[in-house]
Coordinates of C-alpha atoms in Angstrom, one line a residue:
Chain A
M290 CA 0.0 0.0 0.0
K291 CA 1.5 3.3 -1.1
A292 CA 1.3 6.3 1.3
L293 CA -2.0 8.0 1.2
A294 CA -1.0 11.1 -0.8
E295 CA 0.7 8.9 -3.5
H296 CA -2.4 6.7 -3.6
E297 CA -4.6 9.8 -4.1
D298 CA -2.3 11.1 -6.9
T299 CA -2.3 7.6 -8.5
I300 CA -6.1 7.7 -8.6
A301 CA -6.0 11.1 -10.4
R302 CA -3.5 9.8 -12.9
V303 CA -5.7 6.8 -13.6
C304 CA -8.7 9.0 -14.1
F305 CA -7.2 11.7 -16.2
S306 CA -4.2 10.4 -18.2
A307 CA -4.7 9.8 -21.9
A308 CA -4.2 6.1 -21.2
P309 CA -3.8 4.8 -17.6
A310 CA -0.4 3.4 -16.9
A311 CA -0.5 -0.4 -16.2
G312 CA 1.7 0.3 -13.1
D313 CA -0.8 2.8 -11.7
L314 CA -3.7 0.5 -12.2
E315 CA -1.9 -2.4 -10.6
A316 CA -0.8 -0.2 -7.7
L317 CA -4.5 0.5 -6.9
G318 CA -5.2 -3.2 -6.8
S319 CA -8.0 -4.0 -9.2
V320 CA -7.5 -3.1 -12.8
D321 CA -11.0 -3.7 -14.1
R322 CA -12.7 -2.0 -11.2
W323 CA -10.5 1.1 -11.4
K324 CA -11.3 1.4 -15.0
I325 CA -15.0 1.8 -13.9
Y326 CA -13.9 4.8 -11.9
R327 CA -12.0 6.2 -14.8
R328 CA -15.1 5.9 -17.1
M329 CA -17.4 7.4 -14.4
V330 CA -15.2 10.4 -13.7
R331 CA -14.5 11.2 -17.4
A332 CA -18.1 10.6 -18.5
R333 CA -19.5 13.3 -16.2
M334 CA -16.9 15.8 -17.5
H335 CA -17.6 14.9 -21.1
R336 CA -21.3 15.2 -20.5
V337 CA -21.2 18.7 -18.9
C338 CA -18.9 20.0 -21.6
S339 CA -21.2 18.6 -24.3
T340 CA -24.3 20.1 -22.7
A341 CA -22.8 23.6 -22.2
L342 CA -21.1 23.7 -25.6
K343 CA -23.5 21.7 -27.8
H344 CA -23.2 24.0 -30.9
S345 CA -19.4 24.0 -30.7
K346 CA -19.5 20.2 -30.5
S347 CA -21.8 20.1 -33.5
A348 CA -19.4 22.5 -35.4
L349 CA -16.4 20.4 -34.5
G350 CA -18.0 17.0 -34.9
D351 CA -18.3 14.5 -32.0
I352 CA -15.0 12.8 -32.5
R353 CA -12.9 16.0 -32.6
F354 CA -14.8 17.5 -29.7
E355 CA -14.5 14.4 -27.4
G356 CA -10.9 14.2 -28.4
L357 CA -10.3 17.8 -27.3
V358 CA -12.0 17.0 -24.0
D359 CA -9.8 14.0 -23.6
Q360 CA -6.7 16.1 -24.3
W361 CA -7.8 18.7 -21.8
L362 CA -8.3 16.1 -19.1
A363 CA -4.8 14.7 -19.8
E364 CA -3.0 18.0 -20.0
A365 CA -4.8 20.4 -17.7
P366 CA -7.5 18.5 -15.7
P367 CA -10.1 20.7 -13.9
T368 CA -9.1 22.4 -10.7
T369 CA -12.4 24.0 -9.8
R370 CA -14.7 22.5 -7.1
F371 CA -17.7 23.9 -8.9
F372 CA -19.0 21.4 -11.5
R373 CA -20.7 24.2 -13.4
E374 CA -17.3 25.8 -14.0
L375 CA -15.9 22.8 -15.9
P376 CA -17.0 24.0 -19.4
S377 CA -15.4 27.4 -18.8
Q378 CA -12.1 25.8 -17.8
F379 CA -12.2 23.6 -20.9
V380 CA -12.9 26.6 -23.1
Q381 CA -10.1 28.6 -21.6
W382 CA -7.8 25.7 -22.3
V383 CA -8.9 25.4 -25.9
L384 CA -8.6 29.1 -26.5
A385 CA -5.1 29.3 -25.0
D386 CA -3.6 27.6 -28.1
D387 CA -4.6 28.7 -31.6
E388 CA -3.9 25.2 -32.9
R389 CA -6.5 23.5 -30.7
A390 CA -9.6 24.8 -32.6
K391 CA -8.6 26.2 -36.0
E392 CA -11.5 25.0 -38.0
P393 CA -14.2 25.9 -38.7
A394 CA -13.1 29.6 -38.7
H395 CA -15.9 30.7 -36.4
L396 CA -15.3 27.9 -33.8
R397 CA -13.3 30.0 -31.4
D398 CA -16.0 32.7 -31.4
L399 CA -18.7 30.0 -31.0
L400 CA -16.9 28.7 -27.9
R401 CA -16.7 32.2 -26.4
Y402 CA -20.4 32.7 -27.1
E403 CA -21.6 29.4 -25.6
N404 CA -19.3 29.9 -22.6
A405 CA -20.7 33.3 -22.0
L406 CA -24.3 31.9 -22.3
W407 CA -23.4 29.2 -19.8
K408 CA -21.8 31.6 -17.3
I409 CA -24.5 34.3 -17.5
R410 CA -27.2 31.7 -16.5
A411 CA -25.3 31.2 -13.2
E412 CA -24.0 34.7 -12.6
D413 CA -24.5 35.9 -9.1
D414 CA -26.3 39.3 -9.2
R415 CA -26.9 39.7 -5.5
D416 CA -25.1 42.1 -3.2
L417 CA -24.3 44.6 -5.9
P418 CA -23.2 48.2 -5.3
A419 CA -26.2 50.5 -4.9
V420 CA -27.3 52.5 -7.9
V421 CA -29.3 55.7 -8.6
D422 CA -31.3 56.6 -11.7
F423 CA -29.3 56.6 -14.9
S424 CA -27.8 60.0 -15.8
F425 CA -25.2 61.2 -18.2
E426 CA -23.2 62.6 -15.3
G427 CA -23.1 59.3 -13.4
V428 CA -20.9 56.3 -13.7
P429 CA -22.8 53.5 -15.5
A430 CA -23.5 50.2 -13.6
F431 CA -24.1 47.1 -15.7
N432 CA -25.8 44.0 -14.5
P433 CA -23.1 41.3 -14.0
A434 CA -25.4 38.8 -15.7
S435 CA -24.5 40.2 -19.1
R436 CA -21.6 39.9 -21.5
F437 CA -20.3 42.1 -24.3
L438 CA -18.8 40.0 -27.0
P439 CA -16.8 41.8 -29.7
L440 CA -16.6 38.8 -32.1
E441 CA -15.6 38.4 -35.7
W442 CA -18.4 35.9 -36.5
G443 CA -22.2 36.1 -35.9
V444 CA -22.3 32.9 -34.1
D445 CA -25.7 33.6 -32.6
R446 CA -27.3 32.8 -36.0
R447 CA -26.3 29.5 -37.4
D448 CA -29.2 28.2 -39.4
D449 CA -27.9 29.3 -42.8
G450 CA -24.2 29.2 -42.0
V451 CA -22.3 31.6 -39.8
A452 CA -21.5 34.9 -41.4
P453 CA -19.0 37.6 -40.4
L454 CA -20.2 40.0 -37.8
E455 CA -19.9 43.7 -38.0
G456 CA -20.2 45.1 -34.5
A457 CA -20.7 42.9 -31.4
L458 CA -23.1 40.7 -29.5
L459 CA -24.5 41.6 -26.1
L460 CA -26.0 38.8 -24.0
Y461 CA -28.0 39.4 -20.9
R462 CA -30.2 37.4 -18.4
T463 CA -33.8 38.3 -18.1
S464 CA -36.0 38.2 -15.0
A465 CA -37.4 34.9 -16.4
F466 CA -33.8 33.5 -16.5
T467 CA -33.6 33.3 -20.3
V468 CA -30.5 34.7 -22.0
P469 CA -31.3 36.6 -25.2
C470 CA -28.7 38.0 -27.5
M471 CA -28.7 41.6 -28.9
R472 CA -26.8 42.3 -32.1
L473 CA -25.0 45.6 -31.9
N474 CA -24.0 47.6 -35.0
P475 CA -20.5 49.1 -34.9
L476 CA -21.7 52.4 -33.3
A477 CA -23.8 50.6 -30.6
A478 CA -20.9 48.2 -30.0
A479 CA -18.5 51.2 -29.5
I480 CA -20.9 52.8 -27.1
V481 CA -21.4 49.7 -25.0
R482 CA -17.7 49.0 -25.0
E483 CA -17.0 52.5 -23.7
L484 CA -19.8 52.4 -21.2
R485 CA -18.3 49.2 -19.7
A486 CA -14.9 50.8 -19.7
A487 CA -16.4 53.8 -17.9
E488 CA -17.9 51.6 -15.2
R489 CA -14.5 49.9 -14.8
D490 CA -12.5 53.2 -14.6
G491 CA -15.1 55.3 -12.8
R492 CA -15.8 57.7 -15.7
T493 CA -19.2 59.2 -16.6
V494 CA -21.6 58.2 -19.3
T495 CA -21.0 61.5 -21.1
D496 CA -17.3 60.7 -21.3
A497 CA -18.0 57.2 -22.6
V498 CA -20.3 58.6 -25.3
K499 CA -17.7 61.1 -26.4
R500 CA -15.1 58.4 -26.7
A501 CA -17.4 56.2 -28.7
A502 CA -18.2 59.0 -31.1
E503 CA -14.5 59.7 -31.6
D504 CA -13.8 56.0 -32.1
Q505 CA -16.4 55.8 -34.8
E506 CA -15.5 59.2 -36.2
R507 CA -19.1 60.4 -35.8
A508 CA -20.3 63.8 -35.0
V509 CA -22.7 64.0 -32.1
D510 CA -25.6 65.1 -34.3
Q511 CA -29.3 64.4 -34.4
G512 CA -28.8 60.9 -35.9
F513 CA -26.2 60.0 -33.3
I514 CA -28.4 61.2 -30.5
E515 CA -31.4 59.2 -31.8
S516 CA -29.2 56.0 -32.0
L517 CA -27.8 56.6 -28.6
S518 CA -31.3 57.2 -27.1
G519 CA -32.7 54.0 -28.6
L520 CA -29.7 52.0 -27.4
L521 CA -29.8 53.4 -23.8
E522 CA -33.5 52.8 -23.6
K523 CA -33.0 49.1 -24.5
L524 CA -30.1 48.7 -22.1
I525 CA -32.1 50.2 -19.2
T526 CA -35.5 48.6 -19.9
R527 CA -33.9 45.2 -20.3
G528 CA -32.0 45.5 -17.1
I529 CA -28.6 45.3 -18.8
V530 CA -27.7 48.7 -17.3
R531 CA -28.9 48.9 -13.7
G532 CA -28.5 52.7 -13.5
C533 CA -25.5 54.7 -12.2
L534 CA -23.4 54.1 -9.2
E535 CA -24.2 56.1 -6.1
Chain Z
M28 CA -35.7 27.2 12.8
K29 CA -38.0 24.7 11.0
T30 CA -37.9 21.1 12.3
V31 CA -36.3 18.5 10.0
S32 CA -38.1 15.2 10.4
G33 CA -39.5 12.4 8.3
I34 CA -38.7 12.0 4.6
G35 CA -36.9 14.7 2.6
L36 CA -36.2 15.0 -1.1
G37 CA -33.2 16.3 -2.9
L38 CA -33.9 19.6 -4.6
R39 CA -32.8 19.2 -8.2
V40 CA -33.3 21.7 -11.0
D41 CA -35.0 19.1 -13.2
M42 CA -37.9 18.7 -10.8
A43 CA -37.8 21.9 -8.9
K44 CA -40.3 24.0 -10.7
R45 CA -43.2 21.6 -10.5
F46 CA -42.2 20.5 -7.0
L47 CA -42.1 24.1 -5.8
D48 CA -45.4 24.9 -7.6
E49 CA -47.1 22.0 -5.9
Q50 CA -45.2 21.9 -2.6
P51 CA -46.4 18.4 -1.6
D52 CA -47.0 17.8 2.1
A53 CA -45.6 14.3 1.9
V54 CA -42.1 15.9 1.7
G55 CA -40.9 17.0 5.1
W56 CA -37.7 18.8 4.1
V57 CA -35.3 19.3 1.2
E58 CA -31.6 18.7 0.9
V59 CA -29.4 20.9 -1.3
H60 CA -25.7 20.8 -2.4
P61 CA -24.0 24.1 -1.4
E62 CA -21.7 23.9 -4.5
N63 CA -24.8 24.3 -6.7
Y64 CA -25.7 27.7 -5.0
I65 CA -22.6 29.3 -3.6
G66 CA -21.7 32.3 -5.8
R67 CA -24.6 31.5 -8.1
G68 CA -27.7 33.6 -9.0
G69 CA -30.3 33.0 -11.6
L70 CA -32.7 30.1 -11.7
Y71 CA -31.0 27.9 -9.1
R72 CA -31.0 30.7 -6.6
S73 CA -34.7 31.4 -7.2
Y74 CA -35.5 27.8 -6.6
L75 CA -33.5 27.7 -3.4
E76 CA -35.3 30.8 -2.1
R77 CA -38.7 29.4 -2.9
A78 CA -37.8 26.1 -1.2
M79 CA -36.6 27.9 1.9
E80 CA -39.9 29.7 2.3
R81 CA -41.8 26.4 2.5
Y82 CA -39.4 23.6 3.7
P83 CA -36.6 23.1 6.2
V84 CA -33.3 22.9 4.2
V85 CA -30.4 20.6 5.0
T86 CA -27.1 20.9 3.3
H87 CA -25.0 18.1 1.8
G88 CA -21.6 19.0 0.3
L89 CA -20.0 17.4 -2.8
S90 CA -16.5 18.8 -2.9
T91 CA -15.1 19.0 0.7
C92 CA -14.2 15.4 0.6
L93 CA -13.1 14.3 4.1
G94 CA -10.4 11.9 3.0
N95 CA -8.3 14.5 0.9
T96 CA -4.7 14.5 2.1
E97 CA -4.3 18.3 1.5
P98 CA -5.9 20.7 4.0
H99 CA -9.2 22.2 2.8
D100 CA -9.4 25.6 1.1
G101 CA -10.1 28.1 4.0
E102 CA -11.6 30.6 1.6
Y103 CA -14.1 28.1 0.4
L104 CA -15.0 27.0 3.9
A105 CA -15.7 30.6 4.8
R106 CA -18.1 30.9 1.9
L107 CA -19.6 27.5 2.9
R108 CA -20.2 28.8 6.5
G109 CA -22.0 31.8 5.1
F110 CA -24.2 29.7 3.0
L111 CA -25.0 27.2 5.8
N112 CA -26.0 30.1 8.0
D113 CA -28.1 31.7 5.3
V114 CA -30.2 28.6 4.7
G115 CA -30.4 27.7 8.4
T116 CA -29.3 24.1 8.1
P117 CA -29.3 22.3 11.5
W118 CA -26.2 20.2 10.4
H119 CA -24.0 19.8 7.3
S120 CA -22.6 16.6 5.8
E121 CA -19.7 15.7 3.5
H122 CA -18.5 12.4 2.1
L123 CA -15.8 10.1 3.5
C124 CA -13.8 9.8 0.3
F125 CA -11.1 11.4 -1.9
G126 CA -12.2 14.2 -4.2
V127 CA -9.0 15.5 -5.5
G128 CA -5.6 14.2 -6.6
A129 CA -2.5 15.7 -8.0
G130 CA -4.1 19.1 -7.8
A131 CA -7.1 18.1 -10.0
A132 CA -10.7 18.0 -9.0
L133 CA -12.3 14.5 -9.6
H134 CA -15.9 15.5 -9.2
D135 CA -16.7 12.0 -8.0
L136 CA -16.4 10.2 -4.7
L137 CA -13.3 8.0 -4.8
P138 CA -12.9 5.4 -2.0
L139 CA -10.4 5.6 0.8
P140 CA -8.3 2.7 1.9
F141 CA -9.3 1.5 5.3
T142 CA -6.0 2.3 7.0
D143 CA -4.8 4.1 10.1
E144 CA -3.3 6.8 7.9
A145 CA -6.6 7.4 6.1
A146 CA -8.5 7.4 9.4
A147 CA -6.0 10.0 10.9
T148 CA -6.2 12.1 7.7
A149 CA -10.0 12.0 7.7
A150 CA -10.1 12.9 11.4
A151 CA -7.9 15.9 10.7
R152 CA -10.0 17.1 7.8
I153 CA -13.2 16.7 9.9
D154 CA -11.7 18.8 12.6
E155 CA -10.7 21.5 10.1
V156 CA -14.2 21.7 8.6
R157 CA -15.9 21.7 12.1
G158 CA -13.6 24.5 13.1
D159 CA -14.8 26.6 10.2
I160 CA -18.6 26.1 10.2
D161 CA -21.1 26.9 12.9
V162 CA -23.2 23.7 12.8
D163 CA -22.5 20.0 13.4
L164 CA -20.7 18.1 10.6
A165 CA -21.6 14.5 9.7
F166 CA -19.7 12.3 7.3
E167 CA -21.4 10.0 4.8
N168 CA -20.3 6.5 3.9
V169 CA -19.9 6.1 0.1
S170 CA -20.4 3.4 -2.4
Y171 CA -17.2 1.8 -3.7
Y172 CA -16.5 -0.6 -6.5
A173 CA -12.8 -1.6 -6.1
P174 CA -11.6 -3.6 -3.2
Q175 CA -9.8 -1.4 -0.6
H176 CA -6.6 -2.1 1.3
S177 CA -7.6 -2.6 4.9
E178 CA -5.9 -2.5 8.3
M179 CA -9.3 -2.8 10.1
G180 CA -9.3 -6.4 11.1
E181 CA -10.0 -9.7 9.3
D182 CA -11.4 -9.7 5.8
S183 CA -15.1 -10.1 6.5
G184 CA -16.4 -7.3 4.2
L185 CA -17.1 -5.2 7.3
E186 CA -13.8 -3.3 7.2
E187 CA -15.5 -0.2 6.0
A188 CA -17.9 -0.2 8.9
R189 CA -15.0 -0.5 11.3
F190 CA -13.3 2.3 9.5
C191 CA -16.4 4.5 10.0
V192 CA -16.6 3.6 13.6
E193 CA -12.9 4.4 14.1
I194 CA -13.4 7.9 12.6
L195 CA -16.5 8.4 14.7
E196 CA -14.5 7.6 17.8
R197 CA -11.5 9.7 16.8
T198 CA -13.6 12.7 16.1
D199 CA -16.5 12.2 18.5
G200 CA -18.4 12.7 15.3
K201 CA -21.7 12.3 13.6
M202 CA -22.7 10.2 10.6
L203 CA -25.0 10.4 7.6
L204 CA -25.7 6.8 7.1
D205 CA -26.4 6.0 3.4
V206 CA -28.4 2.8 3.5
N207 CA -28.3 2.4 -0.3
N208 CA -24.5 2.6 -0.2
V209 CA -24.3 0.0 2.5
F210 CA -26.5 -2.3 0.4
V211 CA -24.5 -1.6 -2.8
N212 CA -21.2 -2.4 -1.1
S213 CA -22.7 -5.5 0.5
Q214 CA -23.6 -6.8 -2.9
N215 CA -20.4 -5.8 -4.5
F216 CA -18.2 -7.3 -1.8
G217 CA -20.3 -10.0 -0.3
F218 CA -21.2 -9.1 3.3
D219 CA -24.4 -8.9 5.3
P220 CA -25.6 -5.3 5.2
K221 CA -27.4 -5.7 8.5
A222 CA -24.1 -6.6 10.1
F223 CA -22.7 -3.3 8.8
I224 CA -25.7 -1.4 10.3
D225 CA -25.3 -3.2 13.6
L226 CA -21.7 -2.0 13.9
I227 CA -22.6 1.7 13.6
P228 CA -23.4 3.4 16.9
P229 CA -27.0 4.5 16.5
E230 CA -26.6 7.6 18.6
R231 CA -24.1 8.9 16.1
V232 CA -26.5 8.8 13.1
V233 CA -28.1 12.2 12.3
Q234 CA -29.5 11.5 8.9
M235 CA -29.9 8.7 6.3
H236 CA -29.9 8.5 2.6
V237 CA -31.8 6.1 0.3
A238 CA -31.6 6.0 -3.5
G239 CA -31.8 3.7 -6.4
H240 CA -28.8 2.1 -8.1
F241 CA -27.8 0.4 -11.3
V242 CA -26.9 -3.2 -11.7
R243 CA -24.5 -3.9 -14.6
D244 CA -24.6 -7.0 -16.7
D245 CA -21.6 -8.4 -14.7
G246 CA -23.6 -7.9 -11.5
I247 CA -21.6 -4.9 -10.1
R248 CA -23.9 -2.4 -8.6
I249 CA -23.3 1.3 -9.3
D250 CA -24.7 4.0 -7.1
T251 CA -26.4 6.1 -9.8
H252 CA -29.3 7.7 -8.0
G253 CA -31.0 7.1 -11.4
T254 CA -33.6 4.4 -10.6
P255 CA -36.3 3.8 -8.0
V256 CA -35.3 2.5 -4.6
C257 CA -35.2 -1.3 -4.8
E258 CA -37.1 -3.6 -2.4
E259 CA -33.9 -4.7 -0.6
V260 CA -33.0 -1.1 0.3
Y261 CA -36.5 -0.4 1.5
E262 CA -36.2 -3.5 3.8
L263 CA -32.7 -2.4 5.0
L264 CA -34.1 1.1 5.7
D265 CA -36.8 -0.4 7.8
Y266 CA -34.2 -2.5 9.7
T267 CA -32.0 0.6 10.2
L268 CA -34.8 2.8 11.4
R269 CA -35.9 0.2 14.0
R270 CA -32.4 0.2 15.3
V271 CA -31.5 3.9 15.1
G272 CA -34.9 5.6 15.6
A273 CA -36.4 8.7 14.1
V274 CA -33.7 10.4 12.2
P275 CA -34.5 12.2 8.9
V276 CA -34.3 10.2 5.7
L277 CA -33.6 11.7 2.3
L278 CA -34.6 10.2 -1.0
E279 CA -31.8 11.0 -3.5
R280 CA -32.7 11.1 -7.2
D281 CA -30.2 12.8 -9.4
N282 CA -30.5 11.2 -12.8
D283 CA -33.4 10.1 -15.0
I284 CA -35.6 12.0 -12.7
P285 CA -39.2 10.7 -13.1
S286 CA -42.5 12.6 -12.9
L287 CA -43.3 14.3 -9.6
E288 CA -46.1 11.7 -9.1
E289 CA -43.6 8.9 -9.2
L290 CA -41.2 10.7 -6.8
I291 CA -44.0 11.4 -4.3
A292 CA -45.2 7.8 -4.5
E293 CA -41.7 6.8 -3.4
V294 CA -41.7 9.4 -0.7
E295 CA -45.1 8.2 0.6
R296 CA -43.9 4.6 0.7
L297 CA -40.8 5.8 2.6
N298 CA -43.1 7.7 5.0
A299 CA -45.1 4.6 5.7
I300 CA -41.9 2.7 6.5
Y301 CA -40.6 5.5 8.6
E302 CA -43.8 5.7 10.7
R303 CA -43.9 2.0 11.2
A304 CA -40.2 1.5 12.0
T305 CA -39.7 4.5 14.2
A306 CA -42.9 3.5 16.2
A307 CA -41.4 0.0 16.7
H308 CA -38.2 1.6 17.8
E309 CA -40.0 3.8 20.4
Q310 CA -41.9 0.8 21.6
A311 CA -38.7 -1.2 22.0
V312 CA -37.0 1.6 23.9
A313 CA -40.1 2.1 26.2
S314 CA -40.1 -1.6 27.0

């Protein structure tokens, strides 16, 4: 009998290595029975990744997707105690190396999109900083159950093939716990990006709007103000922007 | 604090909406896994809040495995304590097993060898957790499928029971007795499940679990929580309740969750066993 810590590590190697070493299986004492554990541990992890990332799996094909999960388990097995975080750890591992998901071209954006959907569903939106009504002189406050995704591909629409995206996607959780996706044109994307930066840096809405106009080389004219008003109304009525920080 | 008694049901997202809409009286309390709620908002949190309005809530952890050789994560234990206090659980339970290895999280319940080193390690982990939470901690016996090295006496299949007793004594601790796990292990390793129950000090048992399990073609039983409770486990529960007395019993159903009607039918059968067996226990104590 190996010392307990070595025994524990041997179990992990048997469960996660690409192919369990015969010596490890023999050290644990019952080769066939420990292979049951290996299958059980891995099956749950494959299953949660497949559930969270079903469109990415479809785009990759079952064999390549399952192969990537196997590779992840062998090279960087999960460290989180929260089962719901496994798909995100897997996605981070895939995206860390350009070679891991090269094709189809939109795959990396699709992984980011599905990972964001998965995380928004679980995002904790309690105990947030207090807010007051939205104003241009205030610092905007976003609902944490939302994500701004400046992607190259419109991976939210896949029925007729995925097309390049101009602008960005904005995902948010509703009071009914659904997660719709807003498509933002380049101007709206610039405004949302600058509003989120303003929240992070403690700057005002007015400052964010000026930066967005400069970025898009737009004058703050009637058309700009109408676009801005329409966007802000959507952000506020949909609960994406909670108001301004006190 | 609401009283936890009788038969409880595990709150699972697949059945929660209808369960919470109907709030069946047959269910006396619910059990939740803290890992499913800590740091989480959205639908899960809304279900928990609704459950807390109607039922006593008892917590049962999945990731603070009490056989891990490394000390537990203090930051997580602080979050766990906050959660346990928020839901008002009267006690908290974790599993007597490994859950990590080589820095990786296994997300399953891996068996401990029945050795002195494992008992000492588990006692240390139990003391750590008890020091960080404000309620009693109970450990749960797990199902296992591979024979375990033992230093707990002769090979009679009851080494696991002796291992549990050893840890209860070292820690002056409490136990969540999983009756289905005892039955599964007894079938996989050929011992009398009632002999296992007889070895456990009844005054240390604060809660029980029952569940269904899967029988493979080769006869090995796997604790899936994905089928109805089998007749032998109902019978073993009856035996255990007669010996231990009226401690709360939880029906675990985590996979292939059936209709609410089927779940409640199982709960009602468990209620009938509970009433009959605990009354017999009271009568035996009185005489």
